[in-house]
Amino acid sequence: MKDYINNTNSELLTQLLDGELNAMHEESLYAELGSSKELQEELRQQLLIRDAIGKDTEAFTPPAAAVTGLFDKLGYATPYAVPTGNSALKTPFWHTMFKRASVSIAVLALLTFGGYNLIGVFNNGDADSAIADSNSIVSESKQSNDAYQQVNEIKNADDIAATKNAKQIPTVSSYVVEKATKTKFVATEKTENVISPKTELLATNNSSRDLLATNFADNRALVNPVYASNPNSSAFNMNFTMNPGLNNVEFTKSEFTKASNFTAYIKAMPMSSLDNSMPFAGGVRFETSEYFSFAIEVGQQSYSATVTSDNDDNILINKDMSVIFGAISIRYDLNQFEILNVHPYIQAGVGAGNFGKYMARYNIGAEIKPFDNGVSLMMGFEGSNLFYSTQNKSYDTRNSGLIFGISYKF
Amino acid sequence: MLKSLDEYSDTELFYMLCDDKKTAEKAFSEIFARHSSKVYAFCRRFLGNKEEAQDLFQETFIKFHQSASKDRAMTNLSAFLVTIARNLCVNYKRKDKPAISFEDYMAHSDDMTGDKNELLELVKSSLELLPDEYREIFILREYDGMSYNEIAKMINQPLNTVKVRIHRAKQKMREILQPYLAEMSKYE
């Protein structure tokens, strides 16, 4: 059969639906659409087929086994949580055990050395609620890890859209195309209806109601840069339903979801003989590059300082001073030494408090990212020097120790 | 300040594959996130068989990764990936046409019984009935959302040929589904 194009109405309709119709033919086609029942039926059928393809979730979702296998072959880490239950998908035993051991040690250390007191600072020592919070974090993380599996298991696109973990992409709020006076194709976010005043072709048709919904128009641009770069598409092309399930799946992959540059953290030190309460600090960190970030933190810590006696200014005594401080610091992530999910870093900064002139703070530690939800556990060694003067003489005092903390990357 | 990955164009990401391993890994993950669904959709629906589709899907990305070079001009990464997938699939079909595996048959049977969307199942089945030249072009258009021009370049055929084949593929599909579609219209 020769490949000649005859520009029949049927051919033009196909081109219209594909966003490839010349403006020259549009008017005549719309006029024909308004009057030809046959053409309307063809349009309806083509839209039904297209709609069905849009629901072909399985075709648009590479199986986790294939993804894992591919990344393994390339020597890369799989970019999102892999569901369990299939031997081909399991991470190596040692990897899993290392992760679990690291997390357990960190959580135990946090709770044993500092957790109770740390929470006490904020919550009058309500340890139960602290543990509940901790469980909640673990539980949320598990939900996040399971998201991909859940989505994979759900075949119905409507169910996917309703899935709690699925991220809905912003939709076009209103999209109206009027190509001819007789025939209008209107699609809005609210009604998702197609209105064709003259023919009432699809407007009252329940099964076709969603066919031209604009919700997926921008989704298509998102998943299809070719489409995004081809803005001269017609109304019908804009209404192409890519695949709602696909988008949901894509955005449950935590690595694919672009995190912000902000991280909030809180850390604490085991109490020493100097302390009347748990030394702690909390702050916000802003990443300026893959390696560097700046942090602003506030906290409270005790220092042994030489001060004048309350009774006699001529007498100098050593006193444990509780200092509330604020500091800015720069952090360098030693990404080159990153192993598994352990991210070492060094941090240094300067600050000032309600006692003393200024202080220097330095920290070497590691963050462990056991989950894919942005939560990390921190462990390390932190030291600080407080510079102060008493009776016009400068002194400095230091405090150092292990720290434990938790951070969340937004 | 470094841009976040989603701010990089496909072309920039492609060239980042030639950088150090960490950068390459991130760039690859981003490319994968953007285009894997289209590549898989092509393999899955063109080949029909799930295992074969997975193998060629992986091979596509491996070949793509190997092809990364600063010297290569890259204007349309999406089309480049689908072209690799298409070449692999077409060659695979030419070489060997194994019978459908029992597992795949069972999986397909399960789909048929479990899926509520009857029309989708019929579309999948009718897709397999289309001649290769029509099926390929139909998938490129309907699943991968490629423009007629892009398809023409990919399969190295004139634009008119593409227009005609797409139309015929769709007509063929409608013909196969006609009894069902007609039945649907009765109840609407």
Coordinates of C-alpha atoms in Angstrom, one line a residue:
Chain A
M1 CA 0.0 0.0 0.0
K2 CA 1.4 3.4 -1.0
D3 CA 1.9 6.0 1.7
Y4 CA -0.1 8.8 0.2
I5 CA -1.8 11.3 2.3
N6 CA -5.2 12.2 1.0
N7 CA -6.2 14.7 3.7
T8 CA -9.5 13.0 4.3
N9 CA -11.4 14.2 7.3
S10 CA -10.5 11.0 9.1
E11 CA -6.8 11.7 8.4
L12 CA -7.2 15.3 9.5
L13 CA -8.9 14.2 12.7
T14 CA -5.9 12.0 13.5
Q15 CA -3.6 14.9 12.9
L16 CA -5.8 17.2 15.0
L17 CA -5.7 14.7 17.9
D18 CA -1.9 14.5 17.6
G19 CA -1.5 18.2 17.5
E20 CA -0.1 18.1 14.0
L21 CA -2.9 19.6 12.0
N22 CA -2.2 22.6 9.8
A23 CA -4.1 25.8 10.6
M24 CA -5.2 25.7 7.0
H25 CA -7.3 22.6 7.6
E26 CA -8.5 23.4 11.0
E27 CA -11.6 25.5 10.1
S28 CA -12.9 23.0 7.6
L29 CA -12.4 20.1 10.0
Y30 CA -14.2 21.8 12.9
A31 CA -17.0 22.6 10.6
E32 CA -17.2 19.0 9.5
L33 CA -17.0 17.8 13.1
G34 CA -20.0 19.9 13.9
S35 CA -22.1 18.3 11.3
S36 CA -20.8 14.8 10.7
K37 CA -22.1 12.1 13.1
E38 CA -19.6 9.7 11.7
L39 CA -16.7 11.9 12.4
Q40 CA -17.9 12.6 15.9
E41 CA -18.1 8.9 16.5
E42 CA -14.6 8.4 15.2
L43 CA -13.4 11.2 17.5
R44 CA -15.1 9.6 20.4
Q45 CA -13.5 6.2 19.7
Q46 CA -10.1 7.6 19.2
L47 CA -10.4 9.5 22.5
L48 CA -11.6 6.3 24.2
I49 CA -8.5 4.5 23.0
R50 CA -6.2 7.3 24.0
D51 CA -7.8 7.4 27.4
A52 CA -7.3 3.6 27.8
I53 CA -3.7 4.0 26.9
G54 CA -3.3 6.7 29.5
K55 CA -4.3 4.1 32.0
D56 CA -1.7 1.7 30.9
T57 CA 0.2 2.1 34.2
E58 CA 2.1 -1.1 33.7
A59 CA 3.7 0.0 30.5
F60 CA 5.0 3.2 31.9
T61 CA 6.4 1.7 35.1
P62 CA 9.7 -0.1 34.8
P63 CA 9.7 -3.0 37.2
A64 CA 11.8 -2.5 40.3
A65 CA 13.8 -5.6 39.4
A66 CA 14.8 -4.0 36.1
V67 CA 15.7 -0.7 37.7
T68 CA 17.8 -2.4 40.4
G69 CA 19.5 -4.6 37.9
L70 CA 20.4 -1.7 35.7
F71 CA 21.8 0.4 38.4
D72 CA 23.7 -2.6 39.8
K73 CA 25.2 -3.3 36.3
L74 CA 26.4 0.4 36.1
G75 CA 27.8 0.3 39.6
Y76 CA 25.4 2.9 40.8
A77 CA 23.1 2.9 43.9
T78 CA 19.5 2.3 43.1
P79 CA 17.9 5.7 43.3
Y80 CA 14.9 4.8 45.4
A81 CA 13.7 2.2 47.9
V82 CA 13.3 -1.3 46.4
P83 CA 10.4 -3.3 47.5
T84 CA 11.0 -6.5 49.3
G85 CA 9.5 -9.8 48.6
N86 CA 11.4 -10.6 45.4
S87 CA 14.8 -12.1 45.8
A88 CA 16.0 -10.2 42.7
L89 CA 15.3 -7.0 44.4
K90 CA 17.0 -7.5 47.8
T91 CA 19.9 -5.5 48.8
P92 CA 23.0 -7.4 50.0
F93 CA 22.7 -8.9 53.4
W94 CA 25.8 -7.1 54.7
H95 CA 24.5 -3.8 53.5
T96 CA 21.2 -4.3 55.3
M97 CA 22.8 -5.4 58.5
F98 CA 25.2 -2.5 58.5
K99 CA 22.4 -0.1 58.0
R100 CA 20.3 -1.6 60.8
A101 CA 23.2 -1.8 63.2
S102 CA 24.2 1.8 62.6
V103 CA 20.7 3.0 63.1
S104 CA 20.2 0.9 66.2
I105 CA 23.4 2.1 67.8
A106 CA 22.6 5.7 67.0
V107 CA 19.1 5.5 68.3
L108 CA 20.2 3.7 71.4
A109 CA 23.0 6.1 72.0
L110 CA 20.7 9.1 71.6
L111 CA 18.1 7.7 73.9
T112 CA 20.6 6.4 76.5
F113 CA 23.0 9.3 76.7
G114 CA 20.9 12.2 75.9
G115 CA 17.4 11.5 74.7
Y116 CA 15.7 11.7 78.0
N117 CA 17.4 14.8 79.1
L118 CA 17.1 16.4 75.7
I119 CA 13.5 15.9 75.5
G120 CA 13.2 17.0 79.1
V121 CA 14.4 20.4 78.2
F122 CA 11.4 20.9 76.0
N123 CA 8.8 18.6 77.5
N124 CA 9.3 18.3 81.2
G125 CA 10.9 14.9 80.8
D126 CA 8.1 13.3 79.0
A127 CA 10.1 10.3 77.8
D128 CA 7.1 8.4 76.5
S129 CA 6.3 11.1 74.1
A130 CA 9.9 11.2 73.0
I131 CA 9.8 7.6 72.2
A132 CA 6.5 7.9 70.5
D133 CA 8.0 10.7 68.3
S134 CA 10.9 8.5 67.5
N135 CA 8.6 5.6 66.6
S136 CA 6.6 8.0 64.5
I137 CA 9.8 9.0 62.5
V138 CA 10.7 5.4 61.9
S139 CA 7.1 4.7 60.9
E140 CA 6.9 7.6 58.5
S141 CA 10.2 6.5 57.0
K142 CA 8.9 3.0 56.5
Q143 CA 5.8 4.4 54.7
S144 CA 8.1 6.3 52.5
N145 CA 10.2 3.3 51.6
D146 CA 7.1 1.3 50.9
A147 CA 5.6 3.9 48.6
Y148 CA 7.0 2.6 45.4
Q149 CA 5.9 -0.9 46.2
Q150 CA 2.5 0.3 47.1
V151 CA 2.1 2.2 43.9
N152 CA 3.4 -0.7 41.9
E153 CA 0.8 -2.9 43.5
I154 CA -2.1 -0.6 42.6
K155 CA -3.1 -1.0 39.1
N156 CA -6.1 1.2 39.0
A157 CA -5.1 4.7 38.2
D158 CA -7.8 6.2 40.3
D159 CA -6.6 4.3 43.3
I160 CA -3.1 5.6 42.6
A161 CA -4.3 9.2 42.6
A162 CA -5.9 8.6 46.0
T163 CA -2.8 7.0 47.5
K164 CA -1.6 9.0 50.4
N165 CA 2.0 8.9 49.3
A166 CA 1.3 9.9 45.8
K167 CA 2.2 13.4 44.9
Q168 CA -0.3 15.2 42.8
I169 CA 1.1 17.5 40.2
P170 CA -0.4 20.9 39.9
T171 CA -2.9 21.0 37.2
V172 CA -3.8 23.6 34.6
S173 CA -6.5 25.5 36.4
S174 CA -8.5 26.3 33.4
Y175 CA -8.0 25.6 29.8
V176 CA -10.3 26.8 27.1
V177 CA -9.9 26.4 23.4
E178 CA -12.4 27.9 21.0
K179 CA -11.6 27.1 17.5
A180 CA -14.9 27.5 15.8
T181 CA -18.1 29.3 16.5
K182 CA -20.1 26.1 16.2
T183 CA -18.0 23.7 18.1
K184 CA -16.2 24.4 21.3
F185 CA -14.0 22.2 23.3
V186 CA -13.8 23.3 26.9
A187 CA -11.9 21.6 29.6
T188 CA -11.6 22.9 33.1
E189 CA -10.1 21.5 36.2
K190 CA -13.3 21.5 38.1
T191 CA -15.6 19.8 35.7
E192 CA -13.2 17.9 33.5
N193 CA -16.0 18.0 30.9
V194 CA -15.9 18.4 27.2
I195 CA -18.6 20.8 26.0
S196 CA -19.6 20.7 22.5
P197 CA -22.7 23.0 22.3
K198 CA -23.9 22.0 18.9
T199 CA -23.3 18.3 18.9
E200 CA -23.2 17.7 22.6
L201 CA -20.8 15.0 21.5
L202 CA -19.1 14.2 24.8
A203 CA -20.5 16.6 27.4
T204 CA -23.1 14.3 28.8
N205 CA -21.2 11.1 28.2
N206 CA -20.2 9.7 31.6
S207 CA -17.6 7.4 30.3
S208 CA -16.0 10.1 28.3
R209 CA -16.1 12.8 31.0
D210 CA -12.5 12.5 31.8
L211 CA -11.2 12.2 28.4
L212 CA -10.3 15.7 27.8
A213 CA -9.5 16.7 31.3
T214 CA -6.6 19.0 31.4
N215 CA -5.1 17.6 34.5
F216 CA -2.6 15.7 32.6
A217 CA -1.7 18.2 30.0
D218 CA 1.1 19.7 32.1
N219 CA 2.0 16.2 33.4
R220 CA 2.8 15.3 29.9
A221 CA 5.0 18.2 29.5
L222 CA 6.7 17.2 32.7
V223 CA 7.4 13.7 31.6
N224 CA 8.0 14.5 28.1
P225 CA 10.4 17.3 27.3
V226 CA 9.7 16.7 23.6
Y227 CA 6.1 17.7 24.2
A228 CA 7.1 20.6 26.4
S229 CA 9.3 21.9 23.6
N230 CA 6.5 21.7 21.1
P231 CA 4.0 24.3 22.3
N232 CA 2.2 24.6 19.0
S233 CA 0.1 21.6 19.9
S234 CA -3.6 21.8 19.4
A235 CA -6.3 21.5 22.0
F236 CA -6.6 17.8 21.6
N237 CA -2.9 17.2 21.9
M238 CA -2.9 19.2 25.1
N239 CA -5.5 16.8 26.4
F240 CA -3.4 13.8 25.9
T241 CA -3.5 11.7 29.0
M242 CA 0.1 10.6 29.6
N243 CA -0.4 8.4 32.6
P244 CA -1.5 9.5 36.0
G245 CA 0.0 6.4 37.6
L246 CA 3.4 7.1 36.1
N247 CA 3.6 10.5 37.6
N248 CA 2.7 9.3 41.0
V249 CA 5.3 6.5 40.8
E250 CA 8.0 8.9 39.7
F251 CA 7.5 11.2 42.6
T252 CA 7.6 8.6 45.3
K253 CA 11.2 8.0 44.4
S254 CA 12.9 10.0 47.1
E255 CA 16.1 10.5 45.2
F256 CA 14.2 11.8 42.2
T257 CA 12.4 14.3 44.4
K258 CA 14.5 17.3 44.6
A259 CA 15.2 18.2 48.1
S260 CA 15.6 21.8 49.2
N261 CA 18.9 23.2 50.4
F262 CA 17.7 23.6 53.9
T263 CA 18.2 21.2 56.7
A264 CA 17.1 21.6 60.3
Y265 CA 18.9 19.8 63.1
I266 CA 19.1 19.4 66.8
K267 CA 21.9 17.8 68.7
A268 CA 22.8 17.1 72.3
M269 CA 25.8 16.1 74.4
P270 CA 25.8 13.7 77.2
M271 CA 25.7 15.7 80.5
S272 CA 29.0 16.3 82.2
S273 CA 29.7 17.3 85.8
L274 CA 29.6 20.9 84.6
D275 CA 26.1 20.7 83.4
N276 CA 22.9 21.3 85.3
S277 CA 20.9 20.6 82.2
M278 CA 21.4 18.8 78.9
P279 CA 23.8 20.8 76.6
F280 CA 22.1 21.1 73.3
A281 CA 22.0 23.1 70.1
G282 CA 19.6 23.4 67.2
G283 CA 20.0 25.1 63.9
V284 CA 19.3 25.4 60.3
R285 CA 21.8 24.7 57.6
F286 CA 21.8 25.9 54.1
E287 CA 23.7 24.0 51.4
T288 CA 25.5 26.2 49.0
S289 CA 27.1 23.4 47.0
E290 CA 27.6 19.7 47.1
Y291 CA 30.4 20.2 49.7
F292 CA 29.8 23.4 51.6
S293 CA 27.0 24.6 53.7
F294 CA 26.4 27.4 56.2
A295 CA 24.6 26.9 59.5
I296 CA 23.1 29.2 62.1
E297 CA 22.6 27.5 65.4
V298 CA 21.6 28.4 68.9
G299 CA 22.0 26.4 72.1
Q300 CA 23.0 26.1 75.6
Q301 CA 26.1 24.7 77.2
S302 CA 28.0 25.1 80.5
Y303 CA 31.6 26.2 80.8
S304 CA 33.9 26.4 83.7
A305 CA 34.9 30.0 84.0
T306 CA 37.0 32.2 86.2
V307 CA 34.8 34.9 87.6
T308 CA 34.6 37.3 90.5
S309 CA 33.0 36.1 93.6
D310 CA 29.5 37.3 94.2
N311 CA 30.6 38.6 97.6
D312 CA 33.9 40.1 96.8
D313 CA 35.0 41.5 93.5
N314 CA 38.6 41.0 94.4
I315 CA 38.2 37.3 94.8
L316 CA 38.3 35.1 91.6
I317 CA 36.6 31.8 91.7
N318 CA 35.9 29.0 89.2
K319 CA 32.2 28.8 88.4
D320 CA 30.2 26.7 86.0
M321 CA 28.5 29.2 83.7
S322 CA 25.5 28.1 81.7
V323 CA 25.8 29.9 78.4
I324 CA 23.1 30.4 75.9
F325 CA 24.9 31.0 72.6
G326 CA 24.3 31.7 69.0
A327 CA 26.8 30.7 66.3
I328 CA 27.3 30.7 62.6
S329 CA 29.4 28.0 61.1
I330 CA 30.6 26.6 57.8
R331 CA 30.4 22.9 57.2
Y332 CA 32.4 20.8 54.7
D333 CA 31.0 17.5 53.7
L334 CA 33.7 14.9 53.1
N335 CA 31.8 13.3 50.3
Q336 CA 34.9 11.6 49.0
F337 CA 34.9 9.4 52.2
E338 CA 31.2 8.6 52.1
I339 CA 30.6 4.9 52.7
L340 CA 27.1 3.4 52.3
N341 CA 24.8 5.9 53.8
V342 CA 27.4 7.4 56.3
H343 CA 28.3 11.0 55.4
P344 CA 31.3 12.4 57.3
Y345 CA 31.7 16.1 57.7
I346 CA 33.7 18.8 59.5
Q347 CA 32.2 22.0 60.8
A348 CA 33.7 25.1 62.3
G349 CA 32.1 28.4 63.4
V350 CA 32.1 31.4 65.6
G351 CA 29.5 32.7 67.9
A352 CA 28.7 34.7 71.0
G353 CA 26.6 34.1 74.1
N354 CA 25.2 35.7 77.1
F355 CA 28.5 35.2 78.8
G356 CA 31.9 35.9 77.4
K357 CA 33.0 37.8 74.3
Y358 CA 32.9 35.2 71.6
M359 CA 33.3 31.5 71.1
A360 CA 34.7 29.2 68.5
R361 CA 33.0 25.9 67.8
Y362 CA 34.3 22.9 65.8
N363 CA 32.8 19.6 65.1
I364 CA 33.7 16.4 63.3
G365 CA 31.1 13.9 62.8
A366 CA 29.0 11.8 60.5
E367 CA 25.5 11.7 59.4
I368 CA 23.8 8.4 58.8
K369 CA 20.9 8.4 56.4
P370 CA 19.0 5.2 57.1
F371 CA 15.9 6.4 55.5
D372 CA 14.9 8.0 52.2
N373 CA 12.7 10.6 53.8
G374 CA 15.3 13.3 54.6
V375 CA 15.8 12.2 58.3
S376 CA 19.4 11.6 59.3
L377 CA 21.1 10.7 62.5
M378 CA 24.2 12.6 63.6
M379 CA 27.1 11.5 65.7
G380 CA 30.4 13.1 66.3
F381 CA 32.7 15.0 68.4
E382 CA 32.2 18.7 69.1
G383 CA 34.4 21.1 70.9
S384 CA 34.1 24.8 71.7
N385 CA 36.2 27.5 73.2
L386 CA 34.7 30.4 75.0
F387 CA 36.7 33.6 75.3
Y388 CA 35.8 35.9 78.0
S389 CA 37.4 38.5 80.3
T390 CA 37.3 39.0 84.0
Q391 CA 38.6 42.1 85.5
N392 CA 40.1 43.2 82.2
K393 CA 42.0 40.0 81.9
S394 CA 41.3 37.6 79.0
Y395 CA 40.5 34.0 79.6
D396 CA 39.4 31.1 77.6
T397 CA 37.7 27.9 78.6
R398 CA 36.7 24.9 76.6
N399 CA 34.2 22.2 76.5
S400 CA 34.1 19.2 74.3
G401 CA 32.4 15.8 74.0
L402 CA 30.4 13.5 71.9
I403 CA 27.3 14.7 70.3
F404 CA 24.2 12.9 69.0
G405 CA 21.5 14.5 67.0
I406 CA 18.9 14.2 64.4
S407 CA 18.4 16.3 61.2
Y408 CA 15.8 16.7 58.7
K409 CA 16.4 17.8 55.1
F410 CA 13.4 19.6 53.7
Chain B
M1 CA 26.2 27.8 43.9
L2 CA 25.4 24.5 42.2
K3 CA 22.0 24.2 40.5
S4 CA 19.7 21.4 41.6
L5 CA 19.6 18.5 39.2
D6 CA 16.2 19.3 37.8
E7 CA 17.5 22.7 36.6
Y8 CA 19.9 21.0 34.2
S9 CA 18.9 20.4 30.7
D10 CA 19.0 16.9 29.2
T11 CA 22.1 17.9 27.2
E12 CA 23.9 19.2 30.3
L13 CA 23.1 16.0 32.1
F14 CA 24.3 14.0 29.2
Y15 CA 27.7 15.6 29.3
M16 CA 27.8 15.3 33.1
L17 CA 27.9 11.5 32.5
C18 CA 31.5 12.0 31.5
D19 CA 32.5 13.7 34.8
D20 CA 33.5 12.0 38.0
K21 CA 31.6 9.0 39.2
K22 CA 29.5 10.8 41.7
T23 CA 28.4 13.4 39.3
A24 CA 27.8 10.9 36.6
E25 CA 25.7 8.8 38.9
K26 CA 23.5 11.8 39.8
A27 CA 23.2 12.8 36.2
F28 CA 22.3 9.3 35.2
S29 CA 19.6 9.0 37.9
E30 CA 18.1 12.3 36.8
I31 CA 18.1 11.2 33.1
F32 CA 16.6 7.9 34.2
A33 CA 13.9 9.6 36.2
R34 CA 13.0 11.8 33.2
H35 CA 13.0 9.2 30.4
S36 CA 12.8 5.7 31.8
S37 CA 9.0 5.4 31.5
K38 CA 9.0 6.3 27.9
V39 CA 11.8 3.8 27.1
Y40 CA 10.1 1.1 29.1
A41 CA 6.8 1.8 27.5
F42 CA 8.3 1.4 24.1
C43 CA 10.1 -1.9 24.9
R44 CA 7.1 -3.3 26.8
R45 CA 4.5 -2.6 24.2
F46 CA 6.6 -3.2 21.2
L47 CA 7.9 -6.5 22.4
G48 CA 4.8 -7.6 24.3
N49 CA 6.9 -9.9 26.5
K50 CA 7.7 -8.6 29.9
E51 CA 11.1 -10.3 30.4
E52 CA 12.3 -9.3 27.0
A53 CA 11.2 -5.8 27.6
Q54 CA 13.1 -5.6 30.9
D55 CA 16.3 -7.0 29.3
L56 CA 16.2 -4.5 26.4
F57 CA 15.2 -1.7 28.7
Q58 CA 18.3 -2.3 30.7
E59 CA 20.4 -2.7 27.6
T60 CA 19.1 0.6 26.2
F61 CA 20.3 2.5 29.3
I62 CA 23.6 0.6 29.4
K63 CA 24.3 1.4 25.7
F64 CA 23.2 5.0 26.4
H65 CA 25.6 5.3 29.3
Q66 CA 28.4 3.8 27.2
S67 CA 27.7 6.3 24.5
A68 CA 28.3 9.3 26.8
S69 CA 31.0 11.4 25.3
K70 CA 31.8 15.1 25.4
D71 CA 32.4 15.0 21.7
R72 CA 28.9 13.7 20.8
A73 CA 26.4 16.4 19.8
M74 CA 23.3 15.9 21.8
T75 CA 20.2 17.9 20.9
N76 CA 17.3 15.6 21.8
L77 CA 18.2 13.1 24.5
S78 CA 14.7 11.7 24.7
A79 CA 14.6 10.8 21.0
F80 CA 18.2 9.5 21.3
L81 CA 17.1 7.1 24.1
V82 CA 14.0 5.9 22.3
T83 CA 16.1 5.4 19.1
I84 CA 18.5 3.1 21.0
A85 CA 15.5 1.2 22.4
R86 CA 13.9 1.0 19.1
N87 CA 17.0 -0.2 17.3
L88 CA 17.6 -2.9 20.0
C89 CA 14.0 -4.0 19.8
V90 CA 13.8 -4.1 16.1
N91 CA 17.1 -6.1 15.9
Y92 CA 15.9 -8.4 18.6
K93 CA 12.7 -9.1 16.7
R94 CA 14.6 -9.7 13.5
K95 CA 17.0 -12.2 15.1
D96 CA 14.6 -14.2 17.1
K97 CA 11.0 -14.4 17.7
P98 CA 10.6 -16.8 20.7
A99 CA 7.3 -18.1 21.7
I100 CA 5.6 -16.3 24.6
S101 CA 6.8 -17.6 27.9
F102 CA 4.5 -19.4 30.2
E103 CA 5.2 -16.8 33.0
D104 CA 4.4 -14.0 30.6
Y105 CA 1.2 -15.7 29.5
M106 CA 0.2 -16.2 33.0
A107 CA 1.0 -12.7 34.0
H108 CA -1.0 -11.5 31.0
S109 CA -3.9 -13.8 31.9
D110 CA -3.9 -12.4 35.4
D111 CA -4.0 -8.9 34.0
M112 CA -6.9 -9.8 31.9
T113 CA -8.9 -11.1 34.7
G114 CA -7.9 -8.7 37.4
D115 CA -7.9 -5.4 35.5
K116 CA -11.1 -3.4 35.6
N117 CA -10.2 -1.6 32.4
E118 CA -11.4 -3.9 29.8
L119 CA -10.8 -1.5 27.0
L120 CA -7.1 -1.2 28.0
E121 CA -6.7 -4.9 27.8
L122 CA -8.3 -5.0 24.4
V123 CA -6.0 -2.2 23.3
K124 CA -3.0 -4.1 24.5
S125 CA -4.1 -7.2 22.7
S126 CA -5.0 -5.4 19.5
L127 CA -1.6 -3.7 19.6
E128 CA 0.0 -7.1 19.3
L129 CA -2.1 -7.7 16.2
L130 CA -0.8 -4.7 14.4
P131 CA 2.0 -5.2 11.9
D132 CA 5.4 -4.2 13.4
E133 CA 5.7 -1.1 11.2
Y134 CA 2.4 0.2 12.5
R135 CA 2.8 -0.9 16.0
E136 CA 6.1 0.8 16.4
I137 CA 4.9 4.1 15.1
F138 CA 1.7 3.9 17.1
I139 CA 3.8 3.3 20.3
L140 CA 6.1 6.2 19.5
R141 CA 3.2 8.5 19.0
E142 CA 0.7 7.3 21.7
Y143 CA 3.0 6.0 24.4
D144 CA 6.1 8.2 23.9
G145 CA 4.4 11.3 22.7
M146 CA 6.8 11.9 19.9
S147 CA 5.9 14.4 17.2
Y148 CA 5.5 13.3 13.6
N149 CA 8.8 14.9 12.7
E150 CA 10.7 13.2 15.4
I151 CA 9.2 9.9 14.4
A152 CA 10.1 10.5 10.8
K153 CA 13.7 11.2 11.7
M154 CA 13.9 8.2 14.0
I155 CA 12.6 5.7 11.5
N156 CA 14.2 7.4 8.6
Q157 CA 11.0 7.8 6.6
P158 CA 9.4 10.8 5.0
L159 CA 6.9 12.8 7.1
N160 CA 4.0 11.9 4.9
T161 CA 4.8 8.2 5.4
V162 CA 4.7 8.7 9.1
K163 CA 1.3 10.6 8.9
V164 CA -0.2 7.9 6.8
R165 CA 1.1 5.0 9.0
I166 CA 0.0 6.7 12.2
H167 CA -3.5 7.2 10.7
R168 CA -3.6 3.6 9.4
A169 CA -2.4 2.2 12.7
K170 CA -5.1 4.0 14.5
Q171 CA -7.7 3.0 12.0
K172 CA -6.5 -0.6 12.3
M173 CA -6.8 -0.4 16.0
R174 CA -10.3 1.0 15.7
E175 CA -11.3 -1.7 13.3
I176 CA -10.1 -4.4 15.7
L177 CA -11.9 -2.8 18.6
Q178 CA -14.9 -1.8 16.6
P179 CA -17.3 -4.4 18.1
Y180 CA -16.4 -3.4 21.6
L181 CA -16.4 0.4 20.9
A182 CA -19.8 0.1 19.2
E183 CA -21.1 -1.8 22.1
M184 CA -19.9 0.9 24.4
S185 CA -21.7 3.6 22.5
K186 CA -25.0 1.8 22.8
Y187 CA -24.9 2.1 26.6
E188 CA -23.7 5.7 26.7

